[in-house]
Structures are given as structure tokens and as C-alpha cells.
Amino acid sequence: MNIDFYANGCGTGKTTKIKEIISNTPLAYFLVIVPSKELAKEYADVGEVVISGDVESNTPNVQKRITQATVMDDTRVLIITQAAFINSTDKHHLCKDRIVIQDEELKVFSSERWKMNNHKEWLSMFDVKACAADWFSTNINKSIAEAFLKEVDDLDNPRQVKDLLASPYDVWSNNNKFDEFSQLFKVMKPEVYKSANRVIIACANFKQTFQYQIWKHLYSVNFNCKAEFEGYSGTNTIIHHADQPINSITYNKGDGNVRDAVIKYVTDNAAGDKIIGVDNKRFELPATWVRVDHNCHGVNSHRDTKHIAILSAINYANLESLFLQNICGLSKDAISFALLGETAHQVVMRGVLRMDNTAECHIYVMEQRLAFYLKMALFPDAELLTIAGTARTESAPRKAALTQVDRNKAAHIRKQWPAYANKSAEDIKDELIWDICGSRGRIRPEVLKDYSAEYISAMLNQKEPLIDPFQNR
């Protein structure tokens, strides 16, 4: 498959270029896929925007409107969100004989626990084969899957099977039993666009994204670059960073010294100027700040803002990271850059730098790793400045223990597994290790039969909680 892409930076005219392509090809039909409702509205002057309230909760209504636009109204230029596209059950017809323009990266990778333990009699719908150490490829039998969907009742949860039938996914699992320890790893295949006349992607720094790296490695997609990414000047940009290598939700939840110090520093340094900030949902931001989403594509109301604070800790759990390395061929750095690095990129470019790369701008981040990425990959002329008083303390305060039995088991787990040495019994009990280990903190024998030592180590030495990095997309 051949895909053209424009990787030039934010604010350099990619949307204008797309509109020119649409205007200069009056006889062609287009499907424009965007990540947010805000960005969809920017195309209202060249086509029909199909969004209806909250796209996620109104999917049936949106799909009905899409069908109306494509089948009944023969709409030449159709603009939809990524959520609407992913939820479409007939992507082949949606793309057929159209030029597909994808504005920003498409989420092609996802994972979730197996949630259908009550339907093991239907497991014949999956053809599971070992494909690498600790990994199994999984193909779905369409006819058996459709028969299963006809049999389920209101108490069942058939969404996973519906998702697999709706899109061309490759699926892997960490075991071949589909039990409570099973995780499904899904990658949307490039053939999602196979019926399109042409595919064009417009995404700043596209080569750093998961979509580019996964599709290139797994499927050998022939990507044709029409405009390369070049770093922004940033000659008057200062990247202020906390004195810790990485940010941590776990640490911030137990000890707020670093986060509190950064917030005070940002507020004092801004001296009353507008501040936009982004953080994990579990944390509140100061009332004087303007909170933005991790997915803020199309938000243009902060172009006068020179103070941008990125407090988020966004990490994949070890299983997801191991999959992306072993199967998808990504390095640990590439995973971090594609996840937190490119999220920060989009947030920063909502501010004053979008209009003028040489304007005064202050970027505040909670970790050295992200600061180094921003300078090396995006703002080569920026200044790095460590925020004083933002080193971690020796240990975070412990939560109150639960029962004596819980306390004893947690103590054994802390001794056996260093990654959990500073966690409370309550925190440990919420994690996968609690189910896998016995009362003495050792892996149960039945689990050892199914996994290698390397795999178990990666699964249990998880230092960060898993969050959905694309929770707002």
C-alpha cells in the first residue's frame, strides 16, 4: 500500500493544503478523518461535517447520518471524527472510490483484558497460534463469530467480538487460554483503507508516531513523504523541568512535593499571565489555570498564551510496552516519544509558538526525559532550566494497611518484587501481582507453567499504573 504524508510542523499550513487539494479536485469524492469535533468544524467550509453531540455516546445516530450522507445524499466531501470512523461497521464502503484524508495520527494500537470468560464454548471462533516467545497470533472465524452474536443476550458483553468484526485488525494475546490473565493486543491493519482511491495523512512529526512505525514495521507500508518535519526555532523558549528523570502518578499520589513545587513555580513565574495546563484526570489544577485535554487538536483559543504546563505522567504498562517492542519493533525511547512526547508537542503548539516560533514561551514539564525530547526533537534552540527544589524525597507516605492477612501477603510481595517495595498493601492488592502470587509472595505454580521467566518479570515489575493515553480521542 502507498500512503502520502505531510509531516511539516503545527501551524505551517497542513489544513490549508488539504483544503486546496479538495478545491482543486472538484470531481473527486473525499473522506476527511479528524481526531476531534473542534478540528472537524474547521472543514465546514469545504464539506459536510457529520458529528452529533458526544460522538462516543451517540455512535448509532452518527453512523445513521454517515449512511445518509454517503448512500442517500451522495455527499462529495464528508468530514467525520476518528471515533466515528473506528466505530463504522462498513469501512470498505465508507472509503470506496474516495480520496481519504487523515488529519493527524489514527489510533491503530490498543489493548484490553479478555472479558468473555463466560463464553468459553465459543472459543472455536479464534484460531490461536504461537508466533513468538510468550505471544500468540489470533485470527477470528467470521461465521462462528456472527453466530455467537446472534446467541448472546442482554447480560453478555459481546463488544470485543463486534470490534474485531468491524475493523481489519491483527490480534495477539499473551496466552492461548483466554482466561482472566489474557490480554488482547489489537493493531488496525492498513487495509482499512484498501478501497480508497488514494490516502493522504497530514500529521506533524508523523515519523515519530505509532501509526507510522507500526505500519511500516509490521506491514511494510510504502510511505511517501510530501513535506518533512523540521524543528521549530524556539529561540526565545525556555523549557523548565523538574529535577527527576521521569514523572510518576504513583509517586505524586503518595507524595505531592514535586508536583506542588512545580505548580508553585509555574504560578509565580507567570506572574498573573494566562497559564494552560494538562494533567492526569485524577489530579486537580489550580483554579487560575486553564485546563486543556491531552487530545487538543483543533483548539485555537490559546494562541496568545506563553505559559504551558505539562504535568501528565503517561506510560504504557509493561505488557503493552513489551508487545510494542517484541512484535511491533519499537524501542523503549520510541514508545515514550510517540506517547508522552508527541502529546506534549500538540499541547505546546496550542500556545504562542503556533503563530510565531520565535516568541517568548515558557514550557514547564515534570521530568527530565520529556524536557530532553522537546529540545532535541522539536525546539533545538530552546534553553533548558532545572526547577529548584523538585527532587524526590526519600520515600512517599504509606497508606493505611487493610487486614492482617493483606498486610502479611503485601510484605512478602515487597520482599520478592523490588518494584513494589514502596507500595502500600492497598495499592498492591489492586494490581495483577495480587492474583498471580500466593500468600508468600511467590508466583503460583499454575502460572509458571504458562509463562517464561522474562515474561513474568516484565509483567510484574511494572512501575507505573496503566492509563489510557488516548482517553479523550
Short mmCIF file of C-alpha atoms in Angstrom, two decimals, residues 227-459:
data_model
loop_
_atom_site.label_atom_id
_atom_site.label_comp_id
_atom_site.label_asym_id
_atom_site.label_seq_id
_atom_site.Cartn_x
_atom_site.Cartn_y
_atom_site.Cartn_z
CA ALA A 227 6.73 17.56 3.38
CA GLU A 228 9.35 16.71 6.01
CA PHE A 229 9.16 17.81 9.63
CA GLU A 230 11.64 20.47 10.67
CA GLY A 231 12.16 21.51 14.28
CA TYR A 232 10.70 24.80 15.45
CA SER A 233 13.10 27.64 16.19
CA GLY A 234 12.32 28.21 19.85
CA THR A 235 15.00 30.89 20.16
CA ASN A 236 13.06 32.56 22.99
CA THR A 237 11.68 29.38 24.53
CA ILE A 238 12.67 28.11 27.97
CA ILE A 239 11.87 24.52 28.91
CA HIS A 240 11.62 24.40 32.71
CA HIS A 241 11.80 20.86 34.06
CA ALA A 242 11.57 19.12 37.42
CA ASP A 243 14.69 17.51 38.87
CA GLN A 244 13.58 13.89 38.33
CA PRO A 245 14.23 11.56 35.37
CA ILE A 246 10.59 10.56 34.86
CA ASN A 247 7.20 11.63 36.20
CA SER A 248 5.12 9.17 38.22
CA ILE A 249 1.43 9.03 39.08
CA THR A 250 2.23 6.61 41.90
CA TYR A 251 4.76 8.95 43.46
CA ASN A 252 2.62 12.04 43.02
CA LYS A 253 -0.32 10.27 44.62
CA GLY A 254 1.72 9.33 47.66
CA ASP A 255 3.92 12.41 47.95
CA GLY A 256 2.99 15.69 46.30
CA ASN A 257 6.25 17.53 46.97
CA VAL A 258 7.47 17.59 43.34
CA ARG A 259 4.11 18.37 41.80
CA ASP A 260 3.31 21.06 44.38
CA ALA A 261 6.71 22.69 43.88
CA VAL A 262 6.28 22.76 40.09
CA ILE A 263 2.79 24.25 40.34
CA LYS A 264 4.02 26.99 42.68
CA TYR A 265 6.98 27.70 40.40
CA VAL A 266 4.75 27.95 37.30
CA THR A 267 2.26 30.23 39.02
CA ASP A 268 4.98 32.51 40.41
CA ASN A 269 6.88 32.65 37.12
CA ALA A 270 3.74 33.50 35.10
CA ALA A 271 3.09 36.44 37.47
CA GLY A 272 -0.59 36.66 36.63
CA ASP A 273 -0.34 35.79 32.93
CA LYS A 274 -2.60 33.11 31.47
CA ILE A 275 -1.45 29.52 32.03
CA ILE A 276 -2.75 26.49 30.14
CA GLY A 277 -2.10 23.12 31.76
CA VAL A 278 -2.66 19.44 31.20
CA ASP A 279 -2.54 16.67 33.82
CA ASN A 280 -3.91 13.21 34.52
CA LYS A 281 -7.62 13.34 35.34
CA ARG A 282 -7.16 12.25 38.94
CA PHE A 283 -5.32 15.49 39.78
CA GLU A 284 -6.84 18.96 40.06
CA LEU A 285 -5.12 22.00 38.57
CA PRO A 286 -5.15 25.46 40.19
CA ALA A 287 -8.38 27.35 39.61
CA THR A 288 -6.49 30.18 37.91
CA TRP A 289 -5.13 27.85 35.21
CA VAL A 290 -6.96 26.84 32.04
CA ARG A 291 -7.09 23.09 31.71
CA VAL A 292 -6.77 21.53 28.23
CA ASP A 293 -7.25 17.93 27.12
CA HIS A 294 -4.44 15.60 26.09
CA ASN A 295 -6.21 15.48 22.75
CA CYS A 296 -6.44 19.20 21.98
CA HIS A 297 -6.24 19.09 18.18
CA GLY A 298 -8.13 21.96 16.64
CA VAL A 299 -8.19 24.10 19.80
CA ASN A 300 -7.19 27.60 18.69
CA SER A 301 -8.24 29.73 21.65
CA HIS A 302 -4.84 29.80 23.38
CA ARG A 303 -2.60 31.31 20.69
CA ASP A 304 -1.83 34.27 22.96
CA THR A 305 -0.58 32.03 25.79
CA LYS A 306 3.14 31.84 26.56
CA HIS A 307 2.97 29.67 29.71
CA ILE A 308 2.23 25.98 29.07
CA ALA A 309 2.45 23.42 31.90
CA ILE A 310 2.55 19.68 31.14
CA LEU A 311 2.20 17.77 34.41
CA SER A 312 0.94 14.47 32.97
CA ALA A 313 2.54 11.09 33.52
CA ILE A 314 1.58 8.92 30.53
CA ASN A 315 3.06 5.45 30.32
CA TYR A 316 2.11 2.08 28.98
CA ALA A 317 2.13 -0.81 31.43
CA ASN A 318 4.95 -3.32 30.98
CA LEU A 319 2.85 -5.78 28.97
CA GLU A 320 1.90 -3.16 26.40
CA SER A 321 5.47 -1.89 26.23
CA LEU A 322 6.80 -5.44 25.83
CA PHE A 323 4.34 -6.10 22.99
CA LEU A 324 5.29 -2.90 21.17
CA GLN A 325 8.96 -3.89 21.46
CA ASN A 326 8.73 -7.63 20.68
CA ILE A 327 6.04 -7.64 17.99
CA CYS A 328 5.93 -4.09 16.62
CA GLY A 329 9.69 -3.46 16.67
CA LEU A 330 9.68 -0.20 18.66
CA SER A 331 12.42 0.78 21.10
CA LYS A 332 11.61 1.97 24.62
CA ASP A 333 12.55 5.52 23.66
CA ALA A 334 10.37 5.40 20.55
CA ILE A 335 7.39 4.30 22.67
CA SER A 336 7.92 7.16 25.11
CA PHE A 337 8.41 9.73 22.33
CA ALA A 338 5.30 8.60 20.45
CA LEU A 339 3.22 8.62 23.61
CA LEU A 340 4.12 11.41 26.03
CA GLY A 341 6.47 13.31 23.69
CA GLU A 342 4.01 13.82 20.86
CA THR A 343 1.14 14.52 23.28
CA ALA A 344 3.27 17.32 24.76
CA HIS A 345 4.09 18.51 21.24
CA GLN A 346 0.42 19.07 20.44
CA VAL A 347 -0.29 20.78 23.77
CA VAL A 348 2.67 23.16 23.44
CA MET A 349 1.63 24.12 19.92
CA ARG A 350 -1.75 25.35 21.13
CA GLY A 351 0.11 28.36 22.56
CA VAL A 352 2.00 31.35 21.22
CA LEU A 353 4.56 29.27 19.31
CA ARG A 354 1.91 28.20 16.82
CA MET A 355 1.84 31.71 15.42
CA ASP A 356 5.48 32.68 15.98
CA ASN A 357 8.26 30.18 16.71
CA THR A 358 10.49 32.99 17.97
CA ALA A 359 8.01 34.39 20.50
CA GLU A 360 8.74 34.28 24.22
CA CYS A 361 7.40 30.98 25.56
CA HIS A 362 7.78 29.04 28.81
CA ILE A 363 7.18 25.29 28.80
CA TYR A 364 7.02 23.54 32.17
CA VAL A 365 7.36 19.76 32.43
CA MET A 366 7.57 17.28 35.30
CA GLU A 367 10.54 15.24 34.11
CA GLN A 368 13.97 15.49 32.51
CA ARG A 369 13.25 12.84 29.86
CA LEU A 370 10.41 14.84 28.33
CA ALA A 371 12.41 18.07 28.53
CA PHE A 372 15.28 16.48 26.62
CA TYR A 373 12.89 15.18 23.93
CA LEU A 374 11.29 18.60 23.45
CA LYS A 375 14.70 20.19 22.97
CA MET A 376 16.30 17.50 20.82
CA ALA A 377 13.35 16.75 18.54
CA LEU A 378 11.26 19.91 18.49
CA PHE A 379 12.92 23.07 19.82
CA PRO A 380 16.69 22.82 19.22
CA ASP A 381 17.36 26.47 20.14
CA ALA A 382 15.40 26.39 23.41
CA GLU A 383 17.03 26.78 26.81
CA LEU A 384 16.77 24.03 29.45
CA LEU A 385 16.32 25.12 33.05
CA THR A 386 16.00 22.86 36.11
CA ILE A 387 13.32 23.90 38.61
CA ALA A 388 14.94 24.14 42.04
CA GLY A 389 13.50 22.09 44.89
CA THR A 390 11.86 19.47 42.68
CA ALA A 391 13.90 16.38 43.53
CA ARG A 392 12.02 13.45 45.02
CA THR A 393 12.08 12.81 48.75
CA GLU A 394 13.42 9.52 50.09
CA SER A 395 10.05 7.81 50.27
CA ALA A 396 6.36 8.60 49.90
CA PRO A 397 3.99 8.31 52.88
CA ARG A 398 2.40 4.87 53.16
CA LYS A 399 -1.36 4.36 53.10
CA ALA A 400 -3.11 2.63 55.97
CA ALA A 401 -2.94 -1.17 55.72
CA LEU A 402 -6.01 -3.34 55.28
CA THR A 403 -6.38 -6.64 57.17
CA GLN A 404 -3.57 -8.54 58.85
CA VAL A 405 -3.76 -11.18 56.12
CA ASP A 406 -3.43 -8.50 53.46
CA ARG A 407 -0.57 -6.89 55.34
CA ASN A 408 1.34 -10.18 55.57
CA LYS A 409 0.88 -11.01 51.87
CA ALA A 410 1.87 -7.49 50.81
CA ALA A 411 5.01 -7.71 52.96
CA HIS A 412 6.06 -10.90 51.19
CA ILE A 413 5.39 -9.36 47.77
CA ARG A 414 7.50 -6.32 48.66
CA LYS A 415 10.39 -8.63 49.60
CA GLN A 416 10.08 -10.73 46.44
CA TRP A 417 9.48 -7.92 43.94
CA PRO A 418 11.57 -4.72 44.23
CA ALA A 419 9.20 -2.72 42.00
CA TYR A 420 6.60 -2.94 44.78
CA ALA A 421 8.93 -2.23 47.69
CA ASN A 422 7.44 1.19 48.42
CA LYS A 423 3.78 0.41 47.74
CA SER A 424 1.09 0.01 50.37
CA ALA A 425 -0.91 -3.18 50.82
CA GLU A 426 -3.96 -1.37 49.44
CA ASP A 427 -2.12 -0.37 46.24
CA ILE A 428 -0.59 -3.81 45.74
CA LYS A 429 -3.96 -5.50 46.22
CA ASP A 430 -5.35 -3.52 43.26
CA GLU A 431 -2.69 -4.83 40.87
CA LEU A 432 -2.30 -8.00 38.81
CA ILE A 433 0.51 -9.29 41.05
CA TRP A 434 -2.00 -9.89 43.86
CA ASP A 435 -3.86 -12.50 41.80
CA ILE A 436 -0.76 -14.13 40.38
CA CYS A 437 1.13 -14.52 43.67
CA GLY A 438 0.35 -16.75 46.63
CA SER A 439 0.36 -15.70 50.26
CA ARG A 440 4.18 -15.93 50.44
CA GLY A 441 4.67 -13.52 47.53
CA ARG A 442 5.78 -16.20 45.07
CA ILE A 443 4.27 -16.91 41.66
CA ARG A 444 1.64 -19.63 41.82
CA PRO A 445 2.77 -22.90 40.11
CA GLU A 446 -0.10 -22.91 37.61
CA VAL A 447 1.01 -19.51 36.32
CA LEU A 448 4.63 -20.60 35.96
CA LYS A 449 3.54 -23.32 33.54
CA ASP A 450 2.33 -20.79 31.01
CA TYR A 451 4.92 -18.00 31.06
CA SER A 452 8.67 -17.63 30.72
CA ALA A 453 10.74 -16.01 33.46
CA GLU A 454 11.41 -12.97 31.23
CA TYR A 455 7.72 -12.51 30.57
CA ILE A 456 6.70 -12.78 34.24
CA SER A 457 9.41 -10.33 35.20
CA ALA A 458 8.16 -7.79 32.65
CA MET A 459 4.57 -8.34 33.73
#
